[in-house]
Structures are given as C-alpha cells and as structure tokens.
C-alpha cells in the first residue's frame, strides 16, 4: 500500500482498473471468437454444388477424338498385301514384310 493512502483508496482503484481491463479483454476475445465461427458456419451453409459432369467418359471420348485426328493428320495408306494401316512412302510393310517399293503390281 501507498504510505499516503489512508484508507486504501488508491490501491482499490488500481485493482478495480485491473479487473475492468481483464473483463474487457475477455469480452473482446469472445466477440472475435463468435464472429470468426459464425462466418465459418455461413460458408458451410452457402456451399455451391457443382453440376455433375461425366468426367471419365468425356476423357475417353477426347482421347478417341485425338487418336482419330492424329491418324488423319498422319499420311496413312493401306498395305496392298495385308490391308493394315501404314505410313506413305515406306519400302516395306512393318506387319507382313512385303516390298512396297515396287509399283508394278
């Protein structure tokens, strides 16, 4: 206690101010906590549902389309002996081994 404080008035004020500050901080912490958690709850309630897209089938169709484009983009002929798809201007068929360089047949 202070020597000039006759009835403990000054020390009582310090204790009262300390208690008020502690209560104020507790109230501020509770308000911030409630605000943060109420925002999280609202986000959960307002979630947007995306339309269901058949993802796997669209990928397989895209792959098939790409394969068709690659085949059509590549210069492709059929072997006159076995009928397999082969590239243009090659000398031998990679499937049956026949000579394709001779044009007289």
Tab-separated table of C-alpha atoms in Angstrom:
chain	number	residue	atom	x	y	z
A	1	UNK	CA	0.000	0.000	0.000
A	2	UNK	CA	0.972	3.562	-0.525
A	3	UNK	CA	2.165	5.499	2.581
A	4	UNK	CA	-0.063	8.490	1.853
A	5	UNK	CA	-3.097	6.273	1.230
A	6	UNK	CA	-5.104	6.401	4.423
A	7	UNK	CA	-7.994	4.094	3.575
A	8	UNK	CA	-6.568	2.058	0.663
A	9	UNK	CA	-8.423	4.150	-1.854
A	10	UNK	CA	-5.614	4.318	-4.465
A	11	UNK	CA	-4.811	0.606	-4.333
A	12	UNK	CA	-8.520	-0.188	-4.620
A	13	UNK	CA	-8.722	1.909	-7.794
A	14	UNK	CA	-5.763	0.039	-9.285
A	15	UNK	CA	-7.386	-3.306	-8.518
A	16	UNK	CA	-10.699	-2.110	-9.990
A	17	UNK	CA	-8.976	-0.885	-13.182
A	18	UNK	CA	-7.111	-4.192	-13.479
A	19	UNK	CA	-10.348	-6.206	-13.150
A	20	UNK	CA	-12.115	-3.973	-15.706
A	21	UNK	CA	-9.257	-4.420	-18.203
A	22	UNK	CA	-9.313	-8.233	-17.769
A	23	UNK	CA	-13.108	-8.351	-18.251
A	24	UNK	CA	-12.803	-6.104	-21.323
A	25	UNK	CA	-10.210	-8.414	-22.907
A	26	UNK	CA	-12.346	-11.476	-22.191
A	27	UNK	CA	-15.356	-9.804	-23.840
A	28	UNK	CA	-13.272	-8.817	-26.888
A	29	UNK	CA	-11.926	-12.368	-27.209
A	30	UNK	CA	-15.445	-13.826	-27.022
A	31	UNK	CA	-16.757	-11.395	-29.652
A	32	UNK	CA	-13.905	-12.177	-32.039
A	33	UNK	CA	-14.384	-15.914	-31.491
A	34	UNK	CA	-18.121	-15.691	-32.211
A	35	UNK	CA	-17.580	-13.586	-35.335
A	36	UNK	CA	-14.999	-15.963	-36.734
A	37	UNK	CA	-17.076	-19.067	-36.094
A	38	UNK	CA	-20.318	-17.569	-37.348
A	39	UNK	CA	-18.576	-16.764	-40.639
A	40	UNK	CA	-17.376	-20.368	-40.947
A	41	UNK	CA	-20.889	-21.667	-40.318
A	42	UNK	CA	-22.314	-19.383	-43.024
A	43	UNK	CA	-19.730	-20.570	-45.526
A	44	UNK	CA	-20.691	-24.184	-44.858
A	45	UNK	CA	-24.383	-23.408	-45.377
A	46	UNK	CA	-23.821	-21.450	-48.590
A	47	UNK	CA	-21.720	-24.065	-50.367
A	48	UNK	CA	-22.358	-24.262	-54.079
A	49	UNK	CA	-22.956	-27.642	-55.616
A	50	UNK	CA	-21.271	-28.102	-58.954
A	51	UNK	CA	-23.162	-29.858	-61.720
A	52	UNK	CA	-22.272	-33.476	-62.119
A	53	UNK	CA	-20.151	-33.999	-65.195
A	54	UNK	CA	-19.353	-37.464	-66.509
A	55	UNK	CA	-15.634	-36.887	-66.287
A	56	UNK	CA	-14.328	-40.323	-67.257
A	57	UNK	CA	-16.487	-40.694	-70.347
A	58	UNK	CA	-15.593	-37.217	-71.569
A	59	UNK	CA	-11.900	-38.027	-71.208
A	60	UNK	CA	-12.234	-41.272	-73.122
A	61	UNK	CA	-14.137	-39.524	-75.932
A	62	UNK	CA	-11.470	-36.808	-76.037
A	63	UNK	CA	-8.751	-39.435	-76.325
A	64	UNK	CA	-10.616	-41.176	-79.134
A	65	UNK	CA	-11.044	-37.876	-80.974
A	66	UNK	CA	-7.354	-37.080	-80.563
A	67	UNK	CA	-6.398	-40.520	-81.888
A	68	UNK	CA	-8.619	-40.028	-84.922
A	69	UNK	CA	-7.114	-36.599	-85.559
A	70	UNK	CA	-3.585	-37.959	-85.270
A	71	UNK	CA	-4.348	-40.804	-87.645
A	72	UNK	CA	-5.966	-38.461	-90.148
A	73	UNK	CA	-3.144	-35.926	-89.819
A	74	UNK	CA	-0.521	-38.569	-90.491
A	75	UNK	CA	-0.157	-39.675	-94.105
A	76	UNK	CA	-1.704	-43.126	-93.921
A	77	UNK	CA	-2.188	-45.762	-96.596
A	78	UNK	CA	-3.236	-49.376	-96.504
A	79	UNK	CA	-0.847	-52.174	-97.340
A	80	UNK	CA	-1.926	-53.747	-100.626
A	81	UNK	CA	-0.990	-57.210	-99.321
A	82	UNK	CA	-2.230	-57.388	-95.697
A	83	UNK	CA	-4.567	-54.348	-95.524
A	84	UNK	CA	-3.017	-52.797	-92.378
A	85	UNK	CA	-2.677	-49.033	-91.970
A	86	UNK	CA	0.868	-47.984	-92.847
A	87	UNK	CA	2.631	-44.694	-93.495
A	88	UNK	CA	3.111	-43.410	-97.002
A	89	UNK	CA	6.412	-43.741	-98.821
A	90	UNK	CA	7.879	-46.665	-96.887
A	91	UNK	CA	9.649	-49.507	-98.647
A	92	UNK	CA	8.449	-52.482	-96.571
A	93	UNK	CA	5.234	-53.190	-94.653
A	94	UNK	CA	6.004	-53.449	-90.908
A	95	UNK	CA	3.220	-56.036	-90.462
A	96	UNK	CA	3.683	-58.515	-93.294
A	97	UNK	CA	7.154	-57.531	-94.562
A	98	UNK	CA	6.144	-57.266	-98.199
A	99	UNK	CA	8.092	-54.991	-100.532
A	100	UNK	CA	6.064	-51.866	-101.242
A	101	UNK	CA	8.704	-50.042	-103.275
A	102	UNK	CA	7.826	-51.891	-106.466
A	103	UNK	CA	4.912	-50.078	-108.126
A	104	UNK	CA	4.424	-52.569	-110.994
A	105	UNK	CA	1.799	-54.821	-109.344
